[in-house]
Amino acid sequence: ELKVEQNPLFLSMQEGKNYTIYCNYSTTSDRLYWYRQDPGKSLESLFVLLSNGAVKQEGRLMASLDTKARLSTLHITAAVHDLSATYFCAVEGGGADGLTFGKGTHLIIQP
Amino acid sequence: DAGITQSPRHKVTETGTPVTLRCHQTENHRYMYWYRQDPGHGLRLIHYSYGVKDTDKGEVSDGYSVSRSKTEDFLLTLESATSSQTSVYFCAIRKTGAGEQYFGPGTRLTVT
């Protein structure tokens, strides 16, 4: 059974600081996804990581994938309030490539 | 938004009643999914479809059934709703290529 663990599950940080969210998964997979969810909204795709060593960056967010360690990271650089949201990682492993999600990291960025 | 709509967006129903949620897509994607989201659990796969009349169970399928008679519509049915099925339900489609999934706006279901 594929398991996906995120940590931390809750993070409060100040604007301007850097931080990293970690996503570990239990079985081999070459595809990992990061999503953002704002309160009461749907999920928005952030990054698609398709191979070992993949690195993607968008603004202040950077995601990486190490398939050998079964680890992905989402790094936040110089955080701003607008990045406050819940972030999910998800791994393919279900039927027809259904996704298995981590429990999410609730991120609050305070001025 | 990948042309995905869900209906209804909100529903309150009583225990024991049947409920059907609809997911509609406009881009002719082959793969469609139903997930539920609950606090502390992230999203969990209920059922999925890999084509018209081709469906299968996901991680939390007990108490749910699905049907897909047309490419554009994927229906989720709770035959006899229970309070444990109070949740937010998301439909998703999978695009070819990178395999990214795009999610609909969600349906908030409350079973009293």
mmCIF file of C-alpha atoms in Angstrom:
data_model
loop_
_atom_site.group_PDB
_atom_site.id
_atom_site.type_symbol
_atom_site.label_atom_id
_atom_site.label_comp_id
_atom_site.label_asym_id
_atom_site.label_seq_id
_atom_site.Cartn_x
_atom_site.Cartn_y
_atom_site.Cartn_z
ATOM 1 C CA GLU A 1 0.000 0.000 0.000
ATOM 2 C CA LEU A 2 1.376 3.357 -1.009
ATOM 3 C CA LYS A 3 1.718 5.839 1.830
ATOM 4 C CA VAL A 4 2.589 9.496 1.529
ATOM 5 C CA GLU A 5 3.746 11.490 4.519
ATOM 6 C CA GLN A 6 4.174 15.235 4.666
ATOM 7 C CA ASN A 7 5.829 17.236 7.351
ATOM 8 C CA PRO A 8 5.255 19.493 8.945
ATOM 9 C CA LEU A 9 1.452 19.379 8.900
ATOM 10 C CA PHE A 10 1.236 22.893 10.228
ATOM 11 C CA LEU A 11 3.686 25.735 9.766
ATOM 12 C CA SER A 12 3.514 29.319 10.896
ATOM 13 C CA MET A 13 6.271 31.532 9.637
ATOM 14 C CA GLN A 14 7.121 35.173 9.159
ATOM 15 C CA GLU A 15 7.338 37.005 5.887
ATOM 16 C CA GLY A 16 10.812 37.053 4.448
ATOM 17 C CA LYS A 17 11.864 33.722 5.917
ATOM 18 C CA ASN A 18 12.770 30.521 4.080
ATOM 19 C CA TYR A 19 11.351 27.107 4.799
ATOM 20 C CA THR A 20 10.991 23.612 3.368
ATOM 21 C CA ILE A 21 8.085 21.180 3.317
ATOM 22 C CA TYR A 22 8.976 17.505 3.030
ATOM 23 C CA CYS A 23 7.093 14.720 1.295
ATOM 24 C CA ASN A 24 8.106 11.086 1.771
ATOM 25 C CA TYR A 25 6.452 8.177 0.014
ATOM 26 C CA SER A 26 6.685 4.467 0.605
ATOM 27 C CA THR A 27 6.922 2.739 -2.793
ATOM 28 C CA THR A 28 8.617 3.392 -6.064
ATOM 29 C CA SER A 29 7.066 6.109 -8.179
ATOM 30 C CA ASP A 30 8.494 8.419 -10.792
ATOM 31 C CA ARG A 31 5.705 10.953 -10.742
ATOM 32 C CA LEU A 32 5.034 13.380 -7.954
ATOM 33 C CA TYR A 33 2.742 16.371 -7.888
ATOM 34 C CA TRP A 34 2.374 19.425 -5.690
ATOM 35 C CA TYR A 35 -0.932 21.197 -5.271
ATOM 36 C CA ARG A 36 -2.079 24.307 -3.474
ATOM 37 C CA GLN A 37 -5.474 24.723 -1.855
ATOM 38 C CA ASP A 38 -6.925 27.964 -0.514
ATOM 39 C CA PRO A 39 -9.684 27.760 2.115
ATOM 40 C CA GLY A 40 -12.987 26.650 0.613
ATOM 41 C CA LYS A 41 -11.456 26.260 -2.840
ATOM 42 C CA SER A 42 -10.374 23.489 -5.132
ATOM 43 C CA LEU A 43 -6.841 22.239 -5.685
ATOM 44 C CA GLU A 44 -4.508 24.139 -7.977
ATOM 45 C CA SER A 45 -1.649 22.321 -9.646
ATOM 46 C CA LEU A 46 1.761 23.790 -8.811
ATOM 47 C CA PHE A 47 4.405 21.354 -9.996
ATOM 48 C CA VAL A 48 4.744 18.082 -11.836
ATOM 49 C CA LEU A 49 7.972 16.173 -11.132
ATOM 50 C CA LEU A 50 8.536 13.303 -13.513
ATOM 51 C CA SER A 51 12.021 11.967 -12.928
ATOM 52 C CA ASN A 52 14.800 11.617 -10.423
ATOM 53 C CA GLY A 53 16.572 14.893 -9.859
ATOM 54 C CA ALA A 54 13.767 16.962 -11.332
ATOM 55 C CA VAL A 55 13.652 20.534 -10.085
ATOM 56 C CA LYS A 56 10.923 23.031 -10.894
ATOM 57 C CA GLN A 57 10.650 26.662 -9.814
ATOM 58 C CA GLU A 58 7.848 29.158 -9.953
ATOM 59 C CA GLY A 59 8.340 32.475 -8.225
ATOM 60 C CA ARG A 60 9.233 31.889 -4.588
ATOM 61 C CA LEU A 61 8.462 28.162 -4.719
ATOM 62 C CA MET A 62 10.859 25.450 -5.790
ATOM 63 C CA ALA A 63 10.132 21.728 -5.843
ATOM 64 C CA SER A 64 12.547 18.840 -6.217
ATOM 65 C CA LEU A 65 12.344 15.067 -6.450
ATOM 66 C CA ASP A 66 14.743 12.348 -5.305
ATOM 67 C CA THR A 67 13.202 9.037 -6.357
ATOM 68 C CA LYS A 68 15.950 6.988 -4.750
ATOM 69 C CA ALA A 69 15.259 8.509 -1.353
ATOM 70 C CA ARG A 70 11.513 8.626 -2.145
ATOM 71 C CA LEU A 71 11.540 12.249 -1.097
ATOM 72 C CA SER A 72 10.271 15.481 -2.546
ATOM 73 C CA THR A 73 10.730 18.936 -1.105
ATOM 74 C CA LEU A 74 8.874 22.190 -1.596
ATOM 75 C CA HIS A 75 11.088 25.121 -0.700
ATOM 76 C CA ILE A 76 9.725 28.559 0.015
ATOM 77 C CA THR A 77 12.074 31.486 -0.402
ATOM 78 C CA ALA A 78 11.456 34.858 1.243
ATOM 79 C CA ALA A 79 7.866 33.989 2.082
ATOM 80 C CA VAL A 80 5.068 36.485 1.468
ATOM 81 C CA HIS A 81 1.559 36.495 2.929
ATOM 82 C CA ASP A 82 -0.030 35.481 -0.388
ATOM 83 C CA LEU A 83 1.622 32.074 -0.112
ATOM 84 C CA SER A 84 -0.522 31.216 2.900
ATOM 85 C CA ALA A 85 -2.472 28.083 1.905
ATOM 86 C CA THR A 86 -2.508 24.325 2.352
ATOM 87 C CA TYR A 87 0.020 22.466 0.218
ATOM 88 C CA PHE A 88 -0.385 18.846 -0.778
ATOM 89 C CA CYS A 89 1.993 16.424 -2.359
ATOM 90 C CA ALA A 90 0.567 13.472 -4.277
ATOM 91 C CA VAL A 91 2.091 10.381 -5.817
ATOM 92 C CA GLU A 92 0.812 8.112 -8.566
ATOM 93 C CA GLY A 93 0.220 4.570 -7.432
ATOM 94 C CA GLY A 94 -3.504 3.984 -7.471
ATOM 95 C CA GLY A 95 -5.479 2.385 -10.244
ATOM 96 C CA ALA A 96 -5.462 4.176 -13.593
ATOM 97 C CA ASP A 97 -2.841 6.368 -12.030
ATOM 98 C CA GLY A 98 -5.068 7.640 -9.271
ATOM 99 C CA LEU A 99 -3.204 9.824 -6.810
ATOM 100 C CA THR A 100 -2.331 9.100 -3.198
ATOM 101 C CA PHE A 101 -2.139 12.346 -1.256
ATOM 102 C CA GLY A 102 -0.290 13.434 1.805
ATOM 103 C CA LYS A 103 -2.368 14.981 4.571
ATOM 104 C CA GLY A 104 -1.328 18.475 3.573
ATOM 105 C CA THR A 105 0.758 21.228 5.139
ATOM 106 C CA HIS A 106 -1.244 24.158 6.432
ATOM 107 C CA LEU A 107 1.020 27.159 5.931
ATOM 108 C CA ILE A 108 0.402 30.513 7.576
ATOM 109 C CA ILE A 109 2.703 33.393 6.721
ATOM 110 C CA GLN A 110 2.469 36.309 9.076
ATOM 111 C CA PRO A 111 3.523 39.869 8.295
ATOM 112 C CA ASP B 1 -9.907 25.044 -15.125
ATOM 113 C CA ALA B 2 -9.921 22.104 -17.579
ATOM 114 C CA GLY B 3 -13.639 22.550 -18.193
ATOM 115 C CA ILE B 4 -14.814 20.596 -15.140
ATOM 116 C CA THR B 5 -18.076 21.333 -13.392
ATOM 117 C CA GLN B 6 -19.691 19.586 -10.456
ATOM 118 C CA SER B 7 -23.293 19.612 -9.368
ATOM 119 C CA PRO B 8 -24.715 20.278 -6.945
ATOM 120 C CA ARG B 9 -22.109 22.452 -5.248
ATOM 121 C CA HIS B 10 -23.745 22.103 -1.863
ATOM 122 C CA LYS B 11 -26.200 19.545 -0.571
ATOM 123 C CA VAL B 12 -27.728 18.649 2.773
ATOM 124 C CA THR B 13 -29.470 15.321 2.987
ATOM 125 C CA GLU B 14 -30.762 12.944 5.611
ATOM 126 C CA THR B 15 -29.302 9.639 6.654
ATOM 127 C CA GLY B 16 -30.597 6.776 4.529
ATOM 128 C CA THR B 17 -31.475 8.795 1.451
ATOM 129 C CA PRO B 18 -29.821 8.209 -1.934
ATOM 130 C CA VAL B 19 -27.626 10.968 -3.328
ATOM 131 C CA THR B 20 -26.043 11.390 -6.745
ATOM 132 C CA LEU B 21 -23.252 13.815 -7.502
ATOM 133 C CA ARG B 22 -22.407 14.741 -11.058
ATOM 134 C CA CYS B 23 -19.092 15.592 -12.662
ATOM 135 C CA HIS B 24 -19.109 17.027 -16.165
ATOM 136 C CA GLN B 25 -16.102 17.735 -18.373
ATOM 137 C CA THR B 26 -15.955 19.430 -21.743
ATOM 138 C CA GLU B 27 -12.526 18.349 -23.012
ATOM 139 C CA ASN B 28 -13.101 14.657 -23.782
ATOM 140 C CA HIS B 29 -10.574 13.282 -21.280
ATOM 141 C CA ARG B 30 -10.517 9.528 -20.886
ATOM 142 C CA TYR B 31 -9.650 9.289 -17.191
ATOM 143 C CA MET B 32 -11.897 10.656 -14.464
ATOM 144 C CA TYR B 33 -11.731 10.322 -10.694
ATOM 145 C CA TRP B 34 -13.766 10.905 -7.560
ATOM 146 C CA TYR B 35 -11.996 11.872 -4.326
ATOM 147 C CA ARG B 36 -13.251 12.856 -0.920
ATOM 148 C CA GLN B 37 -11.527 15.346 1.347
ATOM 149 C CA ASP B 38 -11.797 15.200 5.104
ATOM 150 C CA PRO B 39 -9.858 17.103 7.770
ATOM 151 C CA GLY B 40 -6.709 15.255 8.714
ATOM 152 C CA HIS B 41 -6.906 12.843 5.756
ATOM 153 C CA GLY B 42 -5.973 14.819 2.698
ATOM 154 C CA LEU B 43 -7.777 13.549 -0.376
ATOM 155 C CA ARG B 44 -8.654 9.884 -0.823
ATOM 156 C CA LEU B 45 -9.621 8.123 -4.022
ATOM 157 C CA ILE B 46 -13.161 6.705 -4.083
ATOM 158 C CA HIS B 47 -13.614 5.429 -7.641
ATOM 159 C CA TYR B 48 -12.116 6.087 -11.021
ATOM 160 C CA SER B 49 -12.948 5.570 -14.675
ATOM 161 C CA TYR B 50 -10.699 4.814 -17.631
ATOM 162 C CA GLY B 51 -13.411 5.094 -20.257
ATOM 163 C CA VAL B 52 -17.105 4.821 -20.925
ATOM 164 C CA LYS B 53 -18.528 2.021 -18.784
ATOM 165 C CA ASP B 54 -15.048 1.223 -17.465
ATOM 166 C CA THR B 55 -14.787 1.951 -13.765
ATOM 167 C CA ASP B 56 -12.982 0.564 -10.751
ATOM 168 C CA LYS B 57 -12.721 0.989 -7.004
ATOM 169 C CA GLY B 58 -10.311 3.199 -5.151
ATOM 170 C CA GLU B 59 -9.116 3.275 -1.559
ATOM 171 C CA VAL B 60 -12.437 4.226 0.093
ATOM 172 C CA SER B 61 -15.136 2.819 -2.191
ATOM 173 C CA ASP B 62 -17.438 1.200 0.395
ATOM 174 C CA GLY B 63 -20.900 2.772 0.277
ATOM 175 C CA TYR B 64 -20.332 4.394 -3.123
ATOM 176 C CA SER B 65 -21.046 3.416 -6.703
ATOM 177 C CA VAL B 66 -20.257 5.171 -9.961
ATOM 178 C CA SER B 67 -21.400 5.203 -13.535
ATOM 179 C CA ARG B 68 -20.045 6.576 -16.767
ATOM 180 C CA SER B 69 -22.362 6.228 -19.717
ATOM 181 C CA LYS B 70 -20.863 9.158 -21.636
ATOM 182 C CA THR B 71 -17.290 10.406 -21.839
ATOM 183 C CA GLU B 72 -18.233 13.772 -20.403
ATOM 184 C CA ASP B 73 -20.170 12.630 -17.331
ATOM 185 C CA PHE B 74 -19.030 10.685 -14.272
ATOM 186 C CA LEU B 75 -21.654 10.112 -11.597
ATOM 187 C CA LEU B 76 -21.048 9.239 -7.953
ATOM 188 C CA THR B 77 -23.942 7.679 -6.038
ATOM 189 C CA LEU B 78 -24.377 7.176 -2.340
ATOM 190 C CA GLU B 79 -27.061 4.487 -2.236
ATOM 191 C CA SER B 80 -27.980 5.177 1.385
ATOM 192 C CA ALA B 81 -26.162 8.161 2.798
ATOM 193 C CA THR B 82 -24.572 7.942 6.242
ATOM 194 C CA SER B 83 -23.138 10.660 8.475
ATOM 195 C CA SER B 84 -19.629 9.321 7.814
ATOM 196 C CA GLN B 85 -20.067 10.357 4.198
ATOM 197 C CA THR B 86 -20.290 14.013 5.143
ATOM 198 C CA SER B 87 -17.355 15.407 3.219
ATOM 199 C CA VAL B 88 -16.199 17.532 0.336
ATOM 200 C CA TYR B 89 -16.176 15.583 -2.909
ATOM 201 C CA PHE B 90 -13.846 16.458 -5.757
ATOM 202 C CA CYS B 91 -13.932 15.196 -9.276
ATOM 203 C CA ALA B 92 -10.753 15.199 -11.341
ATOM 204 C CA ILE B 93 -9.613 14.509 -14.869
ATOM 205 C CA ARG B 94 -6.224 13.312 -15.991
ATOM 206 C CA LYS B 95 -4.558 14.922 -18.943
ATOM 207 C CA THR B 96 -2.312 12.912 -21.218
ATOM 208 C CA GLY B 97 1.397 13.620 -21.250
ATOM 209 C CA ALA B 98 2.583 14.531 -17.782
ATOM 210 C CA GLY B 99 -0.460 12.867 -16.294
ATOM 211 C CA GLU B 100 -1.389 15.886 -14.265
ATOM 212 C CA GLN B 101 -4.805 15.783 -12.654
ATOM 213 C CA TYR B 102 -7.085 18.802 -12.645
ATOM 214 C CA PHE B 103 -9.811 19.144 -10.096
ATOM 215 C CA GLY B 104 -13.356 20.403 -10.248
ATOM 216 C CA PRO B 105 -14.720 23.000 -7.821
ATOM 217 C CA GLY B 106 -15.996 20.404 -5.345
ATOM 218 C CA THR B 107 -19.326 19.454 -3.776
ATOM 219 C CA ARG B 108 -19.880 19.960 -0.082
ATOM 220 C CA LEU B 109 -22.187 17.214 1.167
ATOM 221 C CA THR B 110 -23.685 17.152 4.647
ATOM 222 C CA VAL B 111 -25.572 14.095 5.850
ATOM 223 C CA THR B 112 -27.701 14.796 8.926
#
